[in-house]
PDB file of C-alpha atoms in Angstrom:
ATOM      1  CA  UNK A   9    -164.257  26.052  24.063  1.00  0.00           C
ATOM      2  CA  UNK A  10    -162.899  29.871  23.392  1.00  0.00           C
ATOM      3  CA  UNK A  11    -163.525  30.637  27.395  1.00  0.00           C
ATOM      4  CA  UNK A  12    -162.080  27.328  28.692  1.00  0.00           C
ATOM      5  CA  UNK A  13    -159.006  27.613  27.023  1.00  0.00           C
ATOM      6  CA  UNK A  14    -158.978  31.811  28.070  1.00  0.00           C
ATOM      7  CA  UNK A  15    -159.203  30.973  31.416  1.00  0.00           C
ATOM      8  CA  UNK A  16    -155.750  29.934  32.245  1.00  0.00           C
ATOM      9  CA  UNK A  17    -154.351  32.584  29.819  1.00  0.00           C
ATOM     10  CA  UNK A  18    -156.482  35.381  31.919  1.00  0.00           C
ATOM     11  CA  UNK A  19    -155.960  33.908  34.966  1.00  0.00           C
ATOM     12  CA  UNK A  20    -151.470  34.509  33.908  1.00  0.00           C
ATOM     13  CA  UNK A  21    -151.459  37.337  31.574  1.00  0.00           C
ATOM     14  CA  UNK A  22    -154.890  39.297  33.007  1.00  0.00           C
ATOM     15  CA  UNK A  23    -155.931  41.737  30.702  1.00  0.00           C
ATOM     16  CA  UNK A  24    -153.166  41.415  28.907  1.00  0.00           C
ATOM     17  CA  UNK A  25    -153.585  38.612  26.996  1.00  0.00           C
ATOM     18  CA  UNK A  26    -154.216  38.284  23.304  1.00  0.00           C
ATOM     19  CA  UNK A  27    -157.111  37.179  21.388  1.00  0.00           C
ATOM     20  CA  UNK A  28    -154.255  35.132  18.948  1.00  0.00           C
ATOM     21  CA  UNK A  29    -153.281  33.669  22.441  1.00  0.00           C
ATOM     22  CA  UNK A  30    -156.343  32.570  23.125  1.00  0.00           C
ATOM     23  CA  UNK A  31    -156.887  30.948  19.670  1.00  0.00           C
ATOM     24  CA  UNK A  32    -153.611  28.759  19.643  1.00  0.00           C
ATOM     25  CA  UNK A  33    -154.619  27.357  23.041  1.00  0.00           C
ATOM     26  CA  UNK A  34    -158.204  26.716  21.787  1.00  0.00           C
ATOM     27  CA  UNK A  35    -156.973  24.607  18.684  1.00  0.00           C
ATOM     28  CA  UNK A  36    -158.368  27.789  16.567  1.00  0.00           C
ATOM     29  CA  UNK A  37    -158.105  30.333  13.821  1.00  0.00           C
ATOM     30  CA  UNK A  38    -158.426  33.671  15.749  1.00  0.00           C
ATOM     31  CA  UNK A  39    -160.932  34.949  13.074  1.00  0.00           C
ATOM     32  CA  UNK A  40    -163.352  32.004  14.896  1.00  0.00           C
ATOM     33  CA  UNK A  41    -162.974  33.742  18.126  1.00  0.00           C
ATOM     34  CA  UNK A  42    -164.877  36.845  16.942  1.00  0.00           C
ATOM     35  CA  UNK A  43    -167.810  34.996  14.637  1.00  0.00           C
ATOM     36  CA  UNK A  44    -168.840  34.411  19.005  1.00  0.00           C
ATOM     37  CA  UNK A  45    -167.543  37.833  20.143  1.00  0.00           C
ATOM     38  CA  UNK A  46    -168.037  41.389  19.135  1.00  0.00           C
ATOM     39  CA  UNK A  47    -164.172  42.356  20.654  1.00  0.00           C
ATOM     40  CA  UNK A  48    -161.730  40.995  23.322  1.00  0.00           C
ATOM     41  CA  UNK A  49    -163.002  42.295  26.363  1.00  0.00           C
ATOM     42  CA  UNK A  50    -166.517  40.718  25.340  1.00  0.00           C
ATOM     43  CA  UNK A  51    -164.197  37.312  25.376  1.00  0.00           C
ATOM     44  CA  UNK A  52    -162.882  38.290  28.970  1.00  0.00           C
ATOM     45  CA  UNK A  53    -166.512  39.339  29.771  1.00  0.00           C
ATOM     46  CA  UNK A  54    -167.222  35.776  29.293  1.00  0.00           C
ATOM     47  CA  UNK A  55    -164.199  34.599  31.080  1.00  0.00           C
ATOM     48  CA  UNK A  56    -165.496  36.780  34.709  1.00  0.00           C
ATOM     49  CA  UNK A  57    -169.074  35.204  33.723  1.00  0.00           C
ATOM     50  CA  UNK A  58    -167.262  31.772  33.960  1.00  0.00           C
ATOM     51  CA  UNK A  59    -164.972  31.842  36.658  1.00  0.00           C
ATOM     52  CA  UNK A  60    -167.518  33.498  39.099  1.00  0.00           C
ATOM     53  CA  UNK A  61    -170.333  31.428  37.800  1.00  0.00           C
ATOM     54  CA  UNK A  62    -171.518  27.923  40.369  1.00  0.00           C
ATOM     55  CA  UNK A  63    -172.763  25.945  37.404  1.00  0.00           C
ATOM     56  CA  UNK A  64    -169.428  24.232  36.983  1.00  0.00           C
ATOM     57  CA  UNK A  65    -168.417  23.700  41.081  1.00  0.00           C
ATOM     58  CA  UNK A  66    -172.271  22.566  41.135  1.00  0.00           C
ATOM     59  CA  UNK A  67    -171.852  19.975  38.521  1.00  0.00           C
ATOM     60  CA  UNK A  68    -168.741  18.463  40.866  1.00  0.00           C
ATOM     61  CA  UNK A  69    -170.696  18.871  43.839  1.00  0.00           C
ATOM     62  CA  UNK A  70    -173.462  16.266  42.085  1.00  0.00           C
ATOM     63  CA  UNK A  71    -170.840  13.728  41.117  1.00  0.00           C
ATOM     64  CA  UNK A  72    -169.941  12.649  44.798  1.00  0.00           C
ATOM     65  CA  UNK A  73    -170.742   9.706  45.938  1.00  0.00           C
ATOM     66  CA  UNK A  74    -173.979   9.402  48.220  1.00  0.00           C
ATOM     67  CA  UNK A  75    -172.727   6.335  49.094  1.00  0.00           C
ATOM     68  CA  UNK A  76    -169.207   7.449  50.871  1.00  0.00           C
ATOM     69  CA  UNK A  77    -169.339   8.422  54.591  1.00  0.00           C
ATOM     70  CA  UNK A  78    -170.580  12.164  55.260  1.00  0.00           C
ATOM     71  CA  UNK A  79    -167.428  13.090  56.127  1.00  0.00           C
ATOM     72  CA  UNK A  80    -165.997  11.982  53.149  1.00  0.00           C
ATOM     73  CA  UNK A  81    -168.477  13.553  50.821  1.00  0.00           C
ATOM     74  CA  UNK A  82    -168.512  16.681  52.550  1.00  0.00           C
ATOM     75  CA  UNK A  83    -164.446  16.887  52.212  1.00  0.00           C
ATOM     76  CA  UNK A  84    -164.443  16.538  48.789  1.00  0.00           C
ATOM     77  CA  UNK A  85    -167.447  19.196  48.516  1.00  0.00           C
ATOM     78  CA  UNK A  86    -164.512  21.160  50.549  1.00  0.00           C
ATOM     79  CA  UNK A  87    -161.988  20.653  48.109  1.00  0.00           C
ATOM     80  CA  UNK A  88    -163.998  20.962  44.956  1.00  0.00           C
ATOM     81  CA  UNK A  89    -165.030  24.712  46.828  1.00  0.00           C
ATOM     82  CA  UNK A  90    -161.981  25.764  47.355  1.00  0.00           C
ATOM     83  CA  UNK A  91    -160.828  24.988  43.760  1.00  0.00           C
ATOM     84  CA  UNK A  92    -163.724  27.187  43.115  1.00  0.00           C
ATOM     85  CA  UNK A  93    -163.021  30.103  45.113  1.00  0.00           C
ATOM     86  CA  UNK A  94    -159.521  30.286  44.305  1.00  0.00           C
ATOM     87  CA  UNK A  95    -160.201  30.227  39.924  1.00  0.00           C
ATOM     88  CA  UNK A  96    -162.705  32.702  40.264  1.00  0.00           C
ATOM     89  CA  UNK A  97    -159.813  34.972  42.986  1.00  0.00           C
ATOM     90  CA  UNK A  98    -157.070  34.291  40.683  1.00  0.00           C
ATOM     91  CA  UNK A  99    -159.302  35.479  36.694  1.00  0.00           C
ATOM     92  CA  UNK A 100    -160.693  38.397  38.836  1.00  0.00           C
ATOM     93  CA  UNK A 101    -157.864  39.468  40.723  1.00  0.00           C
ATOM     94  CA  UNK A 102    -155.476  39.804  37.643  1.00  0.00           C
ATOM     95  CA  UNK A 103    -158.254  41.137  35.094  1.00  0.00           C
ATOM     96  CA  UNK A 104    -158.515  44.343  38.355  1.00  0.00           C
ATOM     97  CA  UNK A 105    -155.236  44.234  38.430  1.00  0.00           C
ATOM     98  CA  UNK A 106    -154.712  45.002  34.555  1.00  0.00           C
ATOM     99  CA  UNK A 107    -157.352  47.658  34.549  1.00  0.00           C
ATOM    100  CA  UNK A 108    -160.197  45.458  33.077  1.00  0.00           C
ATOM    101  CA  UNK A 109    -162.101  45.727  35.645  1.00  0.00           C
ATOM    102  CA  UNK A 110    -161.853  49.310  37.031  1.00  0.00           C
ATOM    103  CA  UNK A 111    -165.010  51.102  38.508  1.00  0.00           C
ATOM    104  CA  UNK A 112    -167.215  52.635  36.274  1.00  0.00           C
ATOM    105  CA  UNK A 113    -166.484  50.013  33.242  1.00  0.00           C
ATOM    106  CA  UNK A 114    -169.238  48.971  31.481  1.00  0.00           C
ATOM    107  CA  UNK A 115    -168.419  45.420  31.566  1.00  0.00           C
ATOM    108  CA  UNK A 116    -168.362  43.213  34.736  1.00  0.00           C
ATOM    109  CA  UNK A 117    -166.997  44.469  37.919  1.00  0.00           C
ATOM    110  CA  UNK A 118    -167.075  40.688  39.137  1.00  0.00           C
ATOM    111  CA  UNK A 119    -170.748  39.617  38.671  1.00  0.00           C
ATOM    112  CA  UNK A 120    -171.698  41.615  35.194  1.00  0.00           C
ATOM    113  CA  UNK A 121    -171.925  40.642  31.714  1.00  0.00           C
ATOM    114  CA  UNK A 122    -173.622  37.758  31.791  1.00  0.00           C
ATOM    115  CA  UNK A 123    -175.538  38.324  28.372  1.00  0.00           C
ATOM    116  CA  UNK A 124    -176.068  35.437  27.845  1.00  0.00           C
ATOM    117  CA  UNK A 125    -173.670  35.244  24.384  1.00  0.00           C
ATOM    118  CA  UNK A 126    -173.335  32.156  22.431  1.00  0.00           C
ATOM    119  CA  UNK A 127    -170.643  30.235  24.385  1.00  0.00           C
ATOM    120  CA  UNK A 128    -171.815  31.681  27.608  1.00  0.00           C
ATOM    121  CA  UNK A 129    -174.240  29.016  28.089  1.00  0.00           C
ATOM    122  CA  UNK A 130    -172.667  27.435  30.954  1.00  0.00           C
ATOM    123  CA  UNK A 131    -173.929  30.062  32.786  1.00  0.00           C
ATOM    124  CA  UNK A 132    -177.327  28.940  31.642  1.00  0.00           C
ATOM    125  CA  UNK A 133    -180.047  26.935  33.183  1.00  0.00           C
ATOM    126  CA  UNK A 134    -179.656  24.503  36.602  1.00  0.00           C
ATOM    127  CA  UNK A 135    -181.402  21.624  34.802  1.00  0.00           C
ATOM    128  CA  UNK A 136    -178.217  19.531  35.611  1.00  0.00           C
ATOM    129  CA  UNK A 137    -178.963  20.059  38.995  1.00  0.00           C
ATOM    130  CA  UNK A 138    -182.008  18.635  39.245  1.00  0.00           C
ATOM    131  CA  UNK A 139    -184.094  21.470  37.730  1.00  0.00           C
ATOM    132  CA  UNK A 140    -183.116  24.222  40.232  1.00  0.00           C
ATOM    133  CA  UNK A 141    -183.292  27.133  38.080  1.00  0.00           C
ATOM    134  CA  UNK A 142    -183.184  29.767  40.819  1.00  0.00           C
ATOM    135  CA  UNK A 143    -184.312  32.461  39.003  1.00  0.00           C
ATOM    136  CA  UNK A 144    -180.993  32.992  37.632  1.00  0.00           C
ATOM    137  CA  UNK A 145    -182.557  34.700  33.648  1.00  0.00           C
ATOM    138  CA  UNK A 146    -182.317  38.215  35.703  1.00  0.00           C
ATOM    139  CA  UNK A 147    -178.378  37.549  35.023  1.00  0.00           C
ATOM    140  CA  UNK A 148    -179.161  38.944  32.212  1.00  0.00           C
ATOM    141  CA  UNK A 149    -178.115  42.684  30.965  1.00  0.00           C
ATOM    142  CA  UNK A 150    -176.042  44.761  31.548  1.00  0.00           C
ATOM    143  CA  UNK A 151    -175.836  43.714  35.157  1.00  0.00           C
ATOM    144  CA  UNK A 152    -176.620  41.501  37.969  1.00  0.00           C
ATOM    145  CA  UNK A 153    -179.927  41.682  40.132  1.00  0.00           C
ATOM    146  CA  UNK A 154    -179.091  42.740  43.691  1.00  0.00           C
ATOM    147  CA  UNK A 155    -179.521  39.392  44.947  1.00  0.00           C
ATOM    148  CA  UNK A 156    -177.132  37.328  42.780  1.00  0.00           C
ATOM    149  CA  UNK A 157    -174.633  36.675  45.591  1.00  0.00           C
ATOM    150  CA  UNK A 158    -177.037  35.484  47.938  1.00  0.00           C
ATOM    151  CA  UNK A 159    -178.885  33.215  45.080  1.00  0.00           C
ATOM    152  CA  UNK A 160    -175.211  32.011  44.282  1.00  0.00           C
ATOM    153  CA  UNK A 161    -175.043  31.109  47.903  1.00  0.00           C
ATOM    154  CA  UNK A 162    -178.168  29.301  47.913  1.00  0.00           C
ATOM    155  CA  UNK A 163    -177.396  27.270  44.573  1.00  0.00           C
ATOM    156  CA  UNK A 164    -173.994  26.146  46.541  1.00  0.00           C
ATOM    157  CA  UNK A 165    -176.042  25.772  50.123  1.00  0.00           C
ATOM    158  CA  UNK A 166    -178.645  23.156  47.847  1.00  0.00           C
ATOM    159  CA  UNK A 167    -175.869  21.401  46.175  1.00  0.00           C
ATOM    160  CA  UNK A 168    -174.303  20.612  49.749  1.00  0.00           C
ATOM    161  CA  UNK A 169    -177.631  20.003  51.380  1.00  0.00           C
ATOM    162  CA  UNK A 170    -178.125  17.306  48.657  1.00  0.00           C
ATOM    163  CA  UNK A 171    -174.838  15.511  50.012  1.00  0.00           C
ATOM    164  CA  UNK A 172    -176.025  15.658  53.524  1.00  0.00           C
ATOM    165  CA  UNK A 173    -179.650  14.672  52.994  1.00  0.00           C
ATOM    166  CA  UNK A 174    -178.832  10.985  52.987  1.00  0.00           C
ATOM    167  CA  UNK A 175    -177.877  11.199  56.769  1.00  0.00           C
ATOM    168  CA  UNK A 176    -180.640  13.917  57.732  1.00  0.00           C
ATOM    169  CA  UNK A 177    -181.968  11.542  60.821  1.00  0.00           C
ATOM    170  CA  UNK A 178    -178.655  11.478  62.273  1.00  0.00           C
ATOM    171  CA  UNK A 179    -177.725  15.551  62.383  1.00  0.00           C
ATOM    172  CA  UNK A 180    -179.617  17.994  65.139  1.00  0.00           C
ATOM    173  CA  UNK A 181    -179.715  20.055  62.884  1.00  0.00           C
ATOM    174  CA  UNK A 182    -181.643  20.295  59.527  1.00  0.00           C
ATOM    175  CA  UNK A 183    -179.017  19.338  56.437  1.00  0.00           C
ATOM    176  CA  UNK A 184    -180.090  23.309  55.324  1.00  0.00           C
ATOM    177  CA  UNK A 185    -178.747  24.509  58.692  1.00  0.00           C
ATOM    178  CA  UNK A 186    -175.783  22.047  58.570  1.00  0.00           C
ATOM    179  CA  UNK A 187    -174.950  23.244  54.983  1.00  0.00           C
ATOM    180  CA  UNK A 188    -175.316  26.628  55.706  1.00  0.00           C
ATOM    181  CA  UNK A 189    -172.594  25.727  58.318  1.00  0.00           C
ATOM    182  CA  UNK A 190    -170.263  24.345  56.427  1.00  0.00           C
ATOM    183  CA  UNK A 191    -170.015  26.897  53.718  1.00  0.00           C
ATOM    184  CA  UNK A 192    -169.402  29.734  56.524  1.00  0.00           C
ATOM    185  CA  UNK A 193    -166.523  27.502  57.996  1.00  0.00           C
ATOM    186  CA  UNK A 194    -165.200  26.995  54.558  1.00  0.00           C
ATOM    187  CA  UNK A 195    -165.359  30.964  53.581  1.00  0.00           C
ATOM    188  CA  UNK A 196    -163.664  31.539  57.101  1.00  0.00           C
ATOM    189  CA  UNK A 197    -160.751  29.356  56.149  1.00  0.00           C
ATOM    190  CA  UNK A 198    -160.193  30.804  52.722  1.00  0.00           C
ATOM    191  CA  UNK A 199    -159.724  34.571  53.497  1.00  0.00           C
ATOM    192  CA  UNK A 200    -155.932  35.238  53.895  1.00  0.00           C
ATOM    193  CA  UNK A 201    -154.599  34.846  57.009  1.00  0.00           C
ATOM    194  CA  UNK A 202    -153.009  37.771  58.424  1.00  0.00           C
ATOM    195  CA  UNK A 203    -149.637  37.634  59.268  1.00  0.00           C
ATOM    196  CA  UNK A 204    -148.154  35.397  61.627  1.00  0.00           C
ATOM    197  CA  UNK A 205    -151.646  33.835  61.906  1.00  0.00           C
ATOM    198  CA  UNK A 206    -152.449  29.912  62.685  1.00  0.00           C
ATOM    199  CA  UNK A 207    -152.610  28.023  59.380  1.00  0.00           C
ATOM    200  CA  UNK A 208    -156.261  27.926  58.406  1.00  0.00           C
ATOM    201  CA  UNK A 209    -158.103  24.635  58.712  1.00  0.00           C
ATOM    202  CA  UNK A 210    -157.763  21.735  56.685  1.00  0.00           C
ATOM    203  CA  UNK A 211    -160.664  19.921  54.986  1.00  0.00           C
ATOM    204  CA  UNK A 212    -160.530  17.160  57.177  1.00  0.00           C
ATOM    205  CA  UNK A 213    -160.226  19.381  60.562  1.00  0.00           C
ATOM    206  CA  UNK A 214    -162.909  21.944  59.024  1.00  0.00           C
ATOM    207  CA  UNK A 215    -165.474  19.246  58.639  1.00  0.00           C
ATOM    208  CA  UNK A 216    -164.041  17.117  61.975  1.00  0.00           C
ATOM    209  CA  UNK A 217    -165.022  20.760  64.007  1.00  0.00           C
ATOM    210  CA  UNK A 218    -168.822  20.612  62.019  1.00  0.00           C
ATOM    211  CA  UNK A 219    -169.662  17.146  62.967  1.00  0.00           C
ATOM    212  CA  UNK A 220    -168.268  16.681  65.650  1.00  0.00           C
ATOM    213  CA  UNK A 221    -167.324  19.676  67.768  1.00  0.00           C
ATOM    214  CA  UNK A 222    -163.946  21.008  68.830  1.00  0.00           C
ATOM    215  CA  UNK A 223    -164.398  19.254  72.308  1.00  0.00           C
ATOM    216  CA  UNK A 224    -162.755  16.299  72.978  1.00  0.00           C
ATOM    217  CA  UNK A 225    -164.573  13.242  73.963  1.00  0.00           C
ATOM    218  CA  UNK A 226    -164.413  11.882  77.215  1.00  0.00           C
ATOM    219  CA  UNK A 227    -161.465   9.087  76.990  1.00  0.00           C
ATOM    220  CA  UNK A 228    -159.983  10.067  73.493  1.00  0.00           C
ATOM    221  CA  UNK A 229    -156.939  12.019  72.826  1.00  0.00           C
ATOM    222  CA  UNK A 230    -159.166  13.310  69.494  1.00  0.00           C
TER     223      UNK A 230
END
């Protein structure tokens, strides 16, 4: 409750924010706030831990529809990605740019702090996804194991392979190839385009390229 209702406070005010901020927008007395957290920046510890975390963008990944067209399903994977990407930019980019996260902190430098606090515990466990726990207790401490981007990527690469699975006879490739794929398309298209740069792809044209090309088909103007 305390780091859902930070997040949009971080996310305008960086570190800047107040702990009596936070505890208006959470419905509660600020002297709650701290019976979960030894100080403020443990609070915006947990608020990095959050924003950077899959469990949530996992948990919308599982509620699409197997029964909707791939296309469809893998569009709103798009979208609920994107959403993703840009919370965890937007909390990281303004707690670097208010100093929180400066070299050489303690605390998280994007991927740290993940001590697994009460009120931390959606960082905790991948039973709702099926029981796919990928290792993830070495989050714990005061910092991540060298291979928690690339088991982040492979929690989001599972969570999109289960959305393609359905329709695994029809693709050439294997739905892990496929999803592998789609997130490097969908990366692509979220890095900022430099200046006088094509827009990047839509959803619909980003997942119209992975299934079905960028070659037109013989008598179709698409």
């Amino acid at each position: 409750m305390v780091v859902a209702a930070a997040l949009p406070l971080v996310a305008e005010y960086g570190a800047a924010v107040t702990t009596s901020q936070i505890a208006r927008a959470a419905g509660i007395g600020e002297a709650t706030i701290f019976r979960a957290f030894k100080d403020k920046d443990e609070v915006l510890d947990a608020c990095v831990a959050e924003a950077v975390g899959t469990d949530h963008v996992l948990r919308e990944l599982a509620t699409i529809s197997l029964d909707e067209p791939l296309d469809v399903r893998l569009t709103e994977a798009a979208e609920a990605l994107r959403a993703h990407m840009e919370r965890m930019g937007t909390v990281v980019g303004a707690l670097h740019a208010s100093g929180h996260l400066r070299p050489g902190r303690g605390g998280p430098d994007g991927r740290e702090g993940h001590d697994g606090r009460e009120g931390r515990d959606g960082r905790e466990g991948r039973d709702g996804r099926g029981g796919r726990d990928e290792g993830r207790d070495g989050q714990h401490g005061a910092g991540p194991p060298p291979d928690a981007r690339a088991q982040s990527f492979l929690a989001l690469r599972d969570g999109v392979v289960e959305l393609i699975e359905p329709d695994r006879d029809a693709c050439r490739l294997s739905p892990e190839k496929v999803a592998t794929a789609f997130l490097g398309l969908l990366f692509t298209r979220l890095h900022t385009p430099a200046p006088g740069a094509e827009a990047p792809l839509s959803p619909e044209e980003l997942i119209a390229v992975l299934l079905h090309g960028s070659l037109k088909h013989p008598g179709s103007d698409r």
